[in-house]
Short mmCIF file of C-alpha atoms in Angstrom, two decimals:
data_model
loop_
_atom_site.label_atom_id
_atom_site.label_comp_id
_atom_site.label_asym_id
_atom_site.label_seq_id
_atom_site.Cartn_x
_atom_site.Cartn_y
_atom_site.Cartn_z
CA UNK C 12 -45.86 87.36 50.24
CA UNK C 13 -43.58 88.33 53.13
CA UNK C 14 -41.06 85.74 51.95
CA UNK C 15 -41.05 87.04 48.37
CA UNK C 16 -40.81 90.62 49.62
CA UNK C 17 -37.83 89.69 51.76
CA UNK C 18 -36.12 88.00 48.83
CA UNK C 19 -36.70 91.04 46.64
CA UNK C 20 -35.25 93.38 49.26
CA UNK C 21 -32.17 91.15 49.45
CA UNK C 22 -31.91 90.75 45.67
CA UNK C 23 -28.35 92.07 45.39
CA UNK C 24 -27.08 89.70 48.06
CA UNK C 25 -29.11 86.88 46.49
CA UNK C 26 -27.81 87.46 42.96
CA UNK C 27 -24.45 85.76 43.44
CA UNK C 28 -25.85 82.72 45.20
CA UNK C 29 -28.55 82.51 42.53
CA UNK C 30 -25.95 82.45 39.76
CA UNK C 31 -23.97 79.85 41.67
CA UNK C 32 -27.07 77.68 42.07
CA UNK C 33 -27.87 78.06 38.38
CA UNK C 34 -24.44 76.82 37.31
CA UNK C 35 -24.29 74.15 40.01
CA UNK C 36 -27.73 72.83 39.07
CA UNK C 37 -26.69 72.25 35.45
CA UNK C 38 -23.31 70.78 36.40
CA UNK C 39 -24.80 68.52 39.07
CA UNK C 40 -27.44 67.21 36.62
CA UNK C 41 -24.67 66.24 34.20
CA UNK C 42 -22.77 64.50 37.00
CA UNK C 43 -25.75 62.58 38.39
CA UNK C 44 -26.96 61.41 34.96
CA UNK C 45 -24.16 58.82 34.46
CA UNK C 46 -24.27 57.89 38.16
CA UNK C 47 -27.98 57.13 37.76
CA UNK C 48 -27.47 55.03 34.61
CA UNK C 49 -24.49 53.06 35.92
CA UNK C 50 -26.13 52.44 39.28
CA UNK C 51 -29.47 51.47 37.70
CA UNK C 52 -27.67 48.99 35.44
CA UNK C 53 -25.83 47.46 38.37
CA UNK C 54 -29.12 47.06 40.26
CA UNK C 55 -30.63 44.97 37.47
CA UNK C 56 -30.68 41.38 38.77
CA UNK C 57 -27.88 39.17 37.48
CA UNK C 58 -30.44 36.65 36.30
CA UNK C 59 -28.98 33.76 38.24
CA UNK C 60 -27.94 32.70 41.72
CA UNK C 61 -24.25 33.51 42.14
CA UNK C 62 -24.00 32.30 45.73
CA UNK C 63 -21.47 29.50 46.33
CA UNK C 64 -20.32 29.83 42.71
CA UNK C 65 -16.61 29.39 41.96
CA UNK C 66 -14.29 29.96 39.00
CA UNK C 67 -11.17 27.91 38.32
CA UNK C 68 -8.64 29.30 35.85
CA UNK C 69 -5.74 27.54 34.17
CA UNK C 70 -2.57 28.39 32.32
CA UNK C 71 -0.02 26.50 30.22
CA UNK C 72 3.71 26.14 30.05
CA UNK C 73 5.41 27.03 26.79
CA UNK C 74 9.00 26.85 25.62
CA UNK C 75 10.06 29.68 27.92
CA UNK C 76 9.25 27.65 31.05
CA UNK C 77 11.50 24.99 32.51
CA UNK C 78 8.42 22.86 33.27
CA UNK C 79 7.49 22.67 29.58
CA UNK C 80 7.28 19.15 28.14
CA UNK C 81 7.37 19.07 24.33
CA UNK C 82 6.13 15.47 24.25
CA UNK C 83 2.71 16.48 25.67
CA UNK C 84 1.62 19.02 23.06
CA UNK C 85 -0.52 16.86 20.77
CA UNK C 86 -4.19 17.76 20.74
CA UNK C 87 -5.41 14.33 21.83
CA UNK C 88 -3.01 14.12 24.78
CA UNK C 89 -3.81 17.67 25.89
CA UNK C 90 -7.52 17.03 25.61
CA UNK C 91 -7.31 13.87 27.71
CA UNK C 92 -5.25 15.62 30.39
CA UNK C 93 -7.68 18.50 30.63
CA UNK C 94 -10.63 16.11 30.82
CA UNK C 95 -8.86 14.40 33.73
CA UNK C 96 -8.58 17.78 35.45
CA UNK C 97 -12.28 18.43 34.88
CA UNK C 98 -13.14 14.98 36.24
CA UNK C 99 -11.17 15.66 39.40
CA UNK C 100 -13.24 18.81 40.02
CA UNK C 101 -16.68 17.46 39.17
CA UNK C 102 -16.24 14.35 41.32
CA UNK C 103 -15.53 16.42 44.43
CA UNK C 104 -18.35 15.56 46.86
CA UNK C 105 -19.20 19.23 47.51
CA UNK C 106 -19.73 20.15 43.82
CA UNK C 107 -23.40 20.32 42.86
CA UNK C 108 -23.21 21.51 39.24
CA UNK C 109 -20.36 22.42 36.94
CA UNK C 110 -19.51 23.45 33.40
CA UNK C 111 -16.48 23.98 31.20
CA UNK C 112 -16.94 27.21 29.28
CA UNK C 113 -14.78 29.53 27.24
CA UNK C 114 -13.82 32.88 28.77
CA UNK C 115 -16.29 34.73 26.51
CA UNK C 116 -19.09 32.46 27.75
CA UNK C 117 -18.71 33.34 31.38
CA UNK C 118 -20.35 36.29 33.21
CA UNK C 119 -17.85 39.13 33.63
CA UNK C 120 -15.47 37.13 31.45
CA UNK C 121 -12.67 38.46 29.30
CA UNK C 122 -14.53 38.34 25.98
CA UNK C 123 -17.83 38.56 24.13
CA UNK C 124 -19.21 36.36 21.35
CA UNK C 125 -22.30 37.06 19.27
CA UNK C 126 -24.46 35.35 16.65
CA UNK C 127 -27.53 35.95 14.52
CA UNK C 128 -30.72 33.97 15.11
CA UNK C 129 -33.74 33.83 12.80
CA UNK C 130 -37.29 32.60 13.15
CA UNK C 131 -39.25 30.88 10.39
CA UNK C 132 -40.20 34.27 8.92
CA UNK C 133 -36.51 35.30 8.66
CA UNK C 134 -36.85 37.85 11.45
CA UNK C 135 -33.32 38.34 12.80
CA UNK C 136 -32.18 38.94 16.36
CA UNK C 137 -28.57 39.58 17.22
CA UNK C 138 -27.77 37.61 20.37
CA UNK C 139 -24.84 36.93 22.61
CA UNK C 140 -23.64 33.33 22.55
CA UNK C 141 -22.60 31.17 25.50
CA UNK C 142 -20.86 27.93 24.50
CA UNK C 143 -19.98 25.14 26.90
CA UNK C 144 -18.17 21.84 26.47
CA UNK C 145 -20.64 18.93 26.91
CA UNK C 146 -18.43 16.72 29.03
CA UNK C 147 -20.17 14.27 31.36
CA UNK C 148 -22.53 16.18 33.64
CA UNK C 149 -21.60 19.61 32.26
CA UNK C 150 -24.59 21.94 32.53
CA UNK C 151 -23.95 25.64 32.00
CA UNK C 152 -27.38 27.00 33.04
CA UNK C 153 -27.31 25.07 36.33
CA UNK C 154 -23.72 26.06 37.09
CA UNK C 155 -24.58 29.71 36.45
CA UNK C 156 -27.79 29.52 38.48
CA UNK C 157 -30.05 30.40 35.55
CA UNK C 158 -33.78 29.96 36.16
CA UNK C 159 -36.65 28.96 33.92
CA UNK C 160 -38.73 31.96 32.87
CA UNK C 161 -42.04 30.23 33.58
CA UNK C 162 -41.38 28.16 36.70
CA UNK C 163 -38.54 30.10 38.32
CA UNK C 164 -36.79 26.78 38.94
CA UNK C 165 -33.22 25.98 37.84
CA UNK C 166 -32.95 25.31 34.11
CA UNK C 167 -32.60 21.60 33.41
CA UNK C 168 -31.29 20.85 29.92
CA UNK C 169 -32.46 17.60 28.27
CA UNK C 170 -30.00 14.71 27.98
CA UNK C 171 -29.82 15.08 24.18
CA UNK C 172 -29.14 18.83 24.30
CA UNK C 173 -25.65 18.49 22.79
CA UNK C 174 -26.16 15.54 20.47
CA UNK C 175 -29.30 16.98 18.87
CA UNK C 176 -27.91 20.50 18.50
CA UNK C 177 -30.56 22.11 20.67
CA UNK C 178 -30.45 25.64 22.06
CA UNK C 179 -31.54 27.51 25.19
CA UNK C 180 -32.47 31.17 24.84
CA UNK C 181 -33.13 34.07 27.17
CA UNK C 182 -36.46 35.75 27.77
CA UNK C 183 -35.45 38.79 25.69
CA UNK C 184 -34.35 36.58 22.79
CA UNK C 185 -37.66 34.70 22.81
CA UNK C 186 -39.73 37.88 22.93
CA UNK C 187 -37.77 39.51 20.10
CA UNK C 188 -38.06 36.42 17.89
CA UNK C 189 -41.55 35.15 18.70
CA UNK C 190 -43.28 37.78 20.84
CA UNK C 191 -43.74 35.24 23.64
CA UNK C 192 -41.64 33.20 26.05
CA UNK C 193 -43.69 30.03 25.51
CA UNK C 194 -41.45 28.78 22.72
CA UNK C 195 -39.98 25.48 23.97
CA UNK C 196 -40.03 23.06 21.03
CA UNK C 197 -40.01 25.77 18.37
CA UNK C 198 -37.14 26.19 15.92
CA UNK C 199 -34.60 28.95 15.40
CA UNK C 200 -32.05 29.17 12.60
CA UNK C 201 -28.58 30.57 12.13
CA UNK C 202 -29.35 31.92 8.67
CA UNK C 203 -32.34 33.55 6.94
CA UNK C 204 -32.45 30.56 4.57
CA UNK C 205 -33.45 28.28 7.46
CA UNK C 206 -30.06 26.63 7.60
CA UNK C 207 -28.57 25.20 10.81
CA UNK C 208 -31.84 24.75 12.72
CA UNK C 209 -31.93 24.45 16.50
CA UNK C 210 -34.84 23.34 18.63
CA UNK C 211 -35.48 25.56 21.66
CA UNK C 212 -34.99 23.35 24.72
CA UNK C 213 -35.41 25.99 27.44
CA UNK C 214 -36.14 29.68 27.99
CA UNK C 215 -34.36 31.29 30.94
CA UNK C 216 -34.70 34.67 32.59
CA UNK C 217 -32.59 37.52 31.24
CA UNK C 218 -28.98 37.07 32.27
CA UNK C 219 -26.31 39.78 32.50
CA UNK C 220 -22.90 39.12 31.03
CA UNK C 221 -21.39 42.12 32.80
CA UNK C 222 -22.56 43.11 36.27
CA UNK C 223 -22.41 46.83 35.47
CA UNK C 224 -24.38 46.56 32.21
CA UNK C 225 -27.78 45.46 30.95
CA UNK C 226 -28.92 41.99 29.88
CA UNK C 227 -28.57 41.35 26.15
CA UNK C 228 -30.39 38.69 24.08
CA UNK C 229 -28.56 35.48 24.93
CA UNK C 230 -28.33 31.95 23.54
CA UNK C 231 -26.70 28.91 25.18
CA UNK C 232 -25.29 26.14 22.98
CA UNK C 233 -23.04 23.11 23.39
CA UNK C 234 -19.60 23.14 21.77
CA UNK C 235 -19.81 19.59 20.45
CA UNK C 236 -16.65 19.60 18.31
CA UNK C 237 -14.31 20.47 21.14
CA UNK C 238 -10.55 20.45 20.79
CA UNK C 239 -8.02 21.33 23.47
CA UNK C 240 -4.52 22.09 22.23
CA UNK C 241 -2.43 22.94 25.27
CA UNK C 242 -2.11 26.62 24.41
CA UNK C 243 -5.89 27.16 24.73
CA UNK C 244 -6.03 26.42 28.44
CA UNK C 245 -6.30 30.08 29.38
CA UNK C 246 -9.43 30.38 27.19
CA UNK C 247 -11.45 28.00 29.36
CA UNK C 248 -12.80 28.22 32.90
CA UNK C 249 -14.20 25.47 35.04
CA UNK C 250 -17.21 26.96 36.78
CA UNK C 251 -19.08 25.15 39.51
CA UNK C 252 -21.43 25.70 42.40
CA UNK C 253 -21.60 23.95 45.72
CA UNK C 254 -24.40 21.70 46.86
CA UNK C 255 -26.93 23.17 49.26
CA UNK C 256 -25.75 23.17 52.86
CA UNK C 257 -22.02 22.87 52.13
CA UNK C 258 -19.78 24.97 54.39
CA UNK C 259 -17.93 27.21 51.92
CA UNK C 260 -14.98 27.93 54.22
CA UNK C 261 -14.43 24.27 54.97
CA UNK C 262 -14.71 23.41 51.29
CA UNK C 263 -12.19 26.05 50.23
CA UNK C 264 -9.67 24.83 52.81
CA UNK C 265 -10.08 21.20 51.76
CA UNK C 266 -9.99 22.06 48.04
CA UNK C 267 -6.72 23.97 48.27
CA UNK C 268 -5.11 21.26 50.35
CA UNK C 269 -6.40 18.07 48.73
CA UNK C 270 -7.73 18.87 45.24
CA UNK C 271 -5.67 21.77 43.89
CA UNK C 272 -2.37 19.79 43.79
CA UNK C 273 -3.98 17.37 41.29
CA UNK C 274 -5.15 20.10 38.89
CA UNK C 275 -1.76 20.63 37.25
CA UNK C 276 -1.03 17.99 34.63
CA UNK C 277 1.43 17.98 31.75
CA UNK C 278 1.76 21.51 30.43
CA UNK C 279 -1.41 22.65 32.20
CA UNK C 280 -1.12 24.36 35.55
CA UNK C 281 -3.77 25.44 38.01
CA UNK C 282 -3.91 29.23 38.15
CA UNK C 283 -6.27 29.73 41.10
CA UNK C 284 -9.81 29.59 42.44
CA UNK C 285 -12.06 32.60 43.06
CA UNK C 286 -15.62 33.06 44.15
CA UNK C 287 -17.84 34.58 41.48
CA UNK C 288 -18.26 37.67 43.66
CA UNK C 289 -14.51 38.25 43.92
CA UNK C 290 -14.02 37.55 40.23
CA UNK C 291 -16.77 40.01 39.27
CA UNK C 292 -15.34 42.71 41.52
CA UNK C 293 -11.89 42.30 39.99
CA UNK C 294 -13.22 42.36 36.44
CA UNK C 295 -15.31 45.47 37.12
CA UNK C 296 -12.19 47.20 38.40
CA UNK C 297 -10.07 46.19 35.41
CA UNK C 298 -12.81 47.16 32.91
CA UNK C 299 -12.87 50.73 34.20
CA UNK C 300 -16.52 50.72 35.34
CA UNK C 301 -15.56 51.00 39.01
CA UNK C 302 -13.20 53.90 38.26
CA UNK C 303 -15.91 55.56 36.17
CA UNK C 304 -18.28 55.47 39.12
CA UNK C 305 -15.58 56.76 41.44
CA UNK C 306 -14.86 59.66 39.09
CA UNK C 307 -18.54 60.59 38.87
CA UNK C 308 -18.93 60.41 42.65
CA UNK C 309 -15.83 62.60 43.03
CA UNK C 310 -17.18 65.17 40.58
CA UNK C 311 -20.54 65.12 42.33
CA UNK C 312 -18.88 65.50 45.72
CA UNK C 313 -16.82 68.44 44.48
CA UNK C 314 -19.94 70.15 43.11
CA UNK C 315 -21.77 69.61 46.39
CA UNK C 316 -18.84 70.94 48.40
CA UNK C 317 -18.80 74.12 46.30
CA UNK C 318 -22.54 74.53 46.72
CA UNK C 319 -22.32 73.91 50.46
CA UNK C 320 -19.50 76.42 50.96
CA UNK C 321 -21.26 78.97 48.77
CA UNK C 322 -24.57 78.65 50.59
CA UNK C 323 -22.95 78.60 54.03
CA UNK C 324 -20.77 81.63 53.26
CA UNK C 325 -23.56 83.65 51.68
CA UNK C 326 -26.07 82.98 54.42
CA UNK C 327 -23.43 83.55 57.06
CA UNK C 328 -22.99 87.06 55.67
CA UNK C 329 -26.73 87.51 55.25
CA UNK C 330 -27.44 86.32 58.78
CA UNK C 331 -24.83 88.70 60.24
CA UNK C 332 -26.15 91.57 58.11
CA UNK C 333 -29.68 90.92 59.41
CA UNK C 334 -28.78 90.59 63.06
CA UNK C 335 -30.82 93.69 63.88
CA UNK C 336 -33.86 92.19 62.17
CA UNK C 337 -33.27 88.91 63.98
CA UNK C 338 -32.90 90.73 67.31
CA UNK C 339 -36.14 92.67 66.79
CA UNK C 340 -38.03 89.52 65.86
CA UNK C 341 -36.61 87.67 68.86
CA UNK C 342 -37.60 90.55 71.16
CA UNK C 343 -41.14 90.34 69.73
CA UNK C 344 -41.35 86.68 70.67
CA UNK C 345 -40.21 84.94 67.51
CA UNK C 346 -38.57 81.62 68.33
CA UNK C 347 -35.25 80.34 67.02
CA UNK C 348 -37.15 77.72 65.00
CA UNK C 349 -39.42 80.31 63.41
CA UNK C 350 -36.48 82.45 62.27
CA UNK C 351 -34.57 79.42 61.06
CA UNK C 352 -37.55 78.20 59.04
CA UNK C 353 -37.87 81.58 57.32
CA UNK C 354 -34.23 81.53 56.22
CA UNK C 355 -34.57 77.90 55.09
CA UNK C 356 -37.67 78.82 53.10
CA UNK C 357 -35.76 81.64 51.42
CA UNK C 358 -32.98 79.20 50.54
CA UNK C 359 -35.48 76.65 49.19
CA UNK C 360 -37.11 79.26 46.96
CA UNK C 361 -33.74 80.35 45.60
CA UNK C 362 -32.78 76.73 44.88
CA UNK C 363 -36.10 75.94 43.21
CA UNK C 364 -36.15 78.99 40.94
CA UNK C 365 -32.48 78.63 39.98
CA UNK C 366 -32.88 74.90 39.30
CA UNK C 367 -35.98 75.48 37.17
CA UNK C 368 -33.98 77.87 34.97
CA UNK C 369 -31.05 75.43 34.88
CA UNK C 370 -33.39 72.73 33.60
CA UNK C 371 -34.11 74.84 30.52
CA UNK C 372 -30.42 74.61 29.68
CA UNK C 373 -30.40 70.89 30.51
CA UNK C 374 -33.33 70.20 28.17
CA UNK C 375 -31.59 71.98 25.31
CA UNK C 376 -28.35 70.12 26.00
CA UNK C 377 -30.06 66.71 26.15
CA UNK C 378 -32.02 67.38 22.96
CA UNK C 379 -28.70 67.89 21.15
CA UNK C 380 -26.27 65.53 22.89
CA UNK C 381 -28.70 62.94 24.29
CA UNK C 382 -28.75 61.22 27.67
CA UNK C 383 -25.84 59.31 29.07
CA UNK C 384 -26.33 55.70 27.98
CA UNK C 385 -23.25 54.02 29.42
CA UNK C 386 -22.16 50.69 28.01
CA UNK C 387 -25.30 48.63 27.52
CA UNK C 388 -23.21 45.59 26.63
CA UNK C 389 -19.51 45.03 26.14
CA UNK C 390 -19.40 45.25 22.35
CA UNK C 391 -20.43 47.47 19.45
CA UNK C 392 -24.21 47.37 19.22
CA UNK C 393 -26.02 46.70 15.93
CA UNK C 394 -27.53 49.83 14.42
CA UNK C 395 -31.07 48.48 14.76
CA UNK C 396 -30.67 47.44 18.40
CA UNK C 397 -33.27 48.96 20.72
CA UNK C 398 -32.36 49.06 24.45
CA UNK C 399 -34.89 47.20 26.55
CA UNK C 400 -37.71 49.69 27.37
CA UNK C 401 -38.49 47.69 30.51
CA UNK C 402 -35.71 49.65 32.23
CA UNK C 403 -36.48 53.27 33.13
CA UNK C 404 -32.97 54.45 32.15
CA UNK C 405 -33.76 53.46 28.54
CA UNK C 406 -36.94 55.55 28.31
CA UNK C 407 -36.40 59.32 27.81
CA UNK C 408 -39.17 60.68 30.03
CA UNK C 409 -38.62 58.47 33.10
CA UNK C 410 -34.87 58.89 32.63
CA UNK C 411 -35.17 62.69 32.67
CA UNK C 412 -37.58 62.73 35.60
CA UNK C 413 -35.46 60.40 37.74
CA UNK C 414 -32.26 62.37 37.18
CA UNK C 415 -34.08 65.67 37.66
CA UNK C 416 -35.65 64.55 40.93
CA UNK C 417 -32.41 63.10 42.28
CA UNK C 418 -30.45 66.22 41.37
CA UNK C 419 -33.04 68.53 42.93
CA UNK C 420 -33.13 66.49 46.13
CA UNK C 421 -29.34 66.51 46.48
CA UNK C 422 -29.06 70.20 45.58
CA UNK C 423 -31.84 71.25 47.96
CA UNK C 424 -30.55 69.15 50.86
CA UNK C 425 -27.03 70.51 50.47
CA UNK C 426 -28.26 74.10 50.23
CA UNK C 427 -30.50 73.76 53.29
CA UNK C 428 -27.67 72.31 55.38
CA UNK C 429 -25.41 75.16 54.24
CA UNK C 430 -28.13 77.61 55.26
CA UNK C 431 -29.11 76.02 58.56
CA UNK C 432 -25.65 76.13 60.19
CA UNK C 433 -25.02 79.93 60.12
CA UNK C 434 -28.68 80.82 60.65
CA UNK C 435 -28.89 78.67 63.77
CA UNK C 436 -25.89 80.46 65.20
CA UNK C 437 -27.28 83.93 64.45
CA UNK C 438 -30.80 83.10 65.61
CA UNK C 439 -29.53 81.91 69.00
CA UNK C 440 -27.94 85.29 69.70
CA UNK C 441 -29.75 87.05 72.55
CA UNK C 442 -31.94 89.98 71.37
CA UNK C 443 -30.10 92.45 73.66
CA UNK C 444 -26.73 91.46 72.18
CA UNK C 445 -27.94 91.69 68.60
CA UNK C 446 -29.58 95.11 69.07
CA UNK C 447 -26.64 96.42 71.14
CA UNK C 448 -24.17 95.51 68.37
CA UNK C 449 -26.31 97.32 65.82
#
């Protein structure tokens, strides 16, 4: 009661800070909403082990380059040369698993490819498609570190995966098509008329194509009819992972010195090697996701700075205006901590009431404009696509509660720090000095 009475007596001084908190609460909620979604998406596991995983990229010489050789442009010659390059990589003693995949079939790659899959009842699921070239030993799931949904062990594709036109699907794909992940041996189709059947050879855990987004239904298939005209070199990446126990630094040094010089043949030239981590970081920067996060953090920081300065300035004035009260209380035995706690309690009440009113505006705004969704995947979603409800950011109530709690915590902490600094200074003034000045 004393606290509420004190706030009422100071209502004119509290009005401006209350209005500021009201506006800041709404603005801060809007800033933290996308930060929450983007951060929550990034925290979703990749779905595979990206340690000791490397990406090799290639380019080609055309007529504008002096190195161009017009006699090496036939498809068969180009294909043989590129297969020789792949063989040089896969036979390196440190390489444990490898694959040759197009750029849209590589996590954080430069493209996205989709397909429609149907079950026997013609239920359709739109899925992302990973294609890999089934050269000797090529195994995309193992190279990407994908794991079996039931055993948690690395996915091991059968030997006839490519020749029999089999398919591997993600956990989400299996659940959407069959309602269960125990579907190895069952058949999916590429058309509702049961054309182009594929036997499910493996079900792997959900795998993210983009680090900053959510997993999408995914299917892995072999690109059996593979052609390699020289100009398509930039569309393919050789991806591999090291064997367990290999020293990565020693391998990289040896690879650049002994292997890399043999990876440029004919019109193909070796364009560089990156770890998956470095590649992902670079792609996130070029896609704008990193800059989006930086912008939101900057906006949030600006809002917090304004709140901090407002709270500090207001309570500095309030503390100075109440020096007589502070002096009397100190002379009656009140400690510095007791006085500080009272001012902090006043600040907390102001923040809580203002934020509660701001939430009324937030609820109305969200009901009209919706929550921030971010980019769930890197393409235009089908109209009937439902974001995975397993993630809290895709469910309205948990989404609202998480953002509300985070915003309140940040707002309250900032306000209390802005209150504590001037109040501590005023409360430490000796009672004689405070009463003498008054």
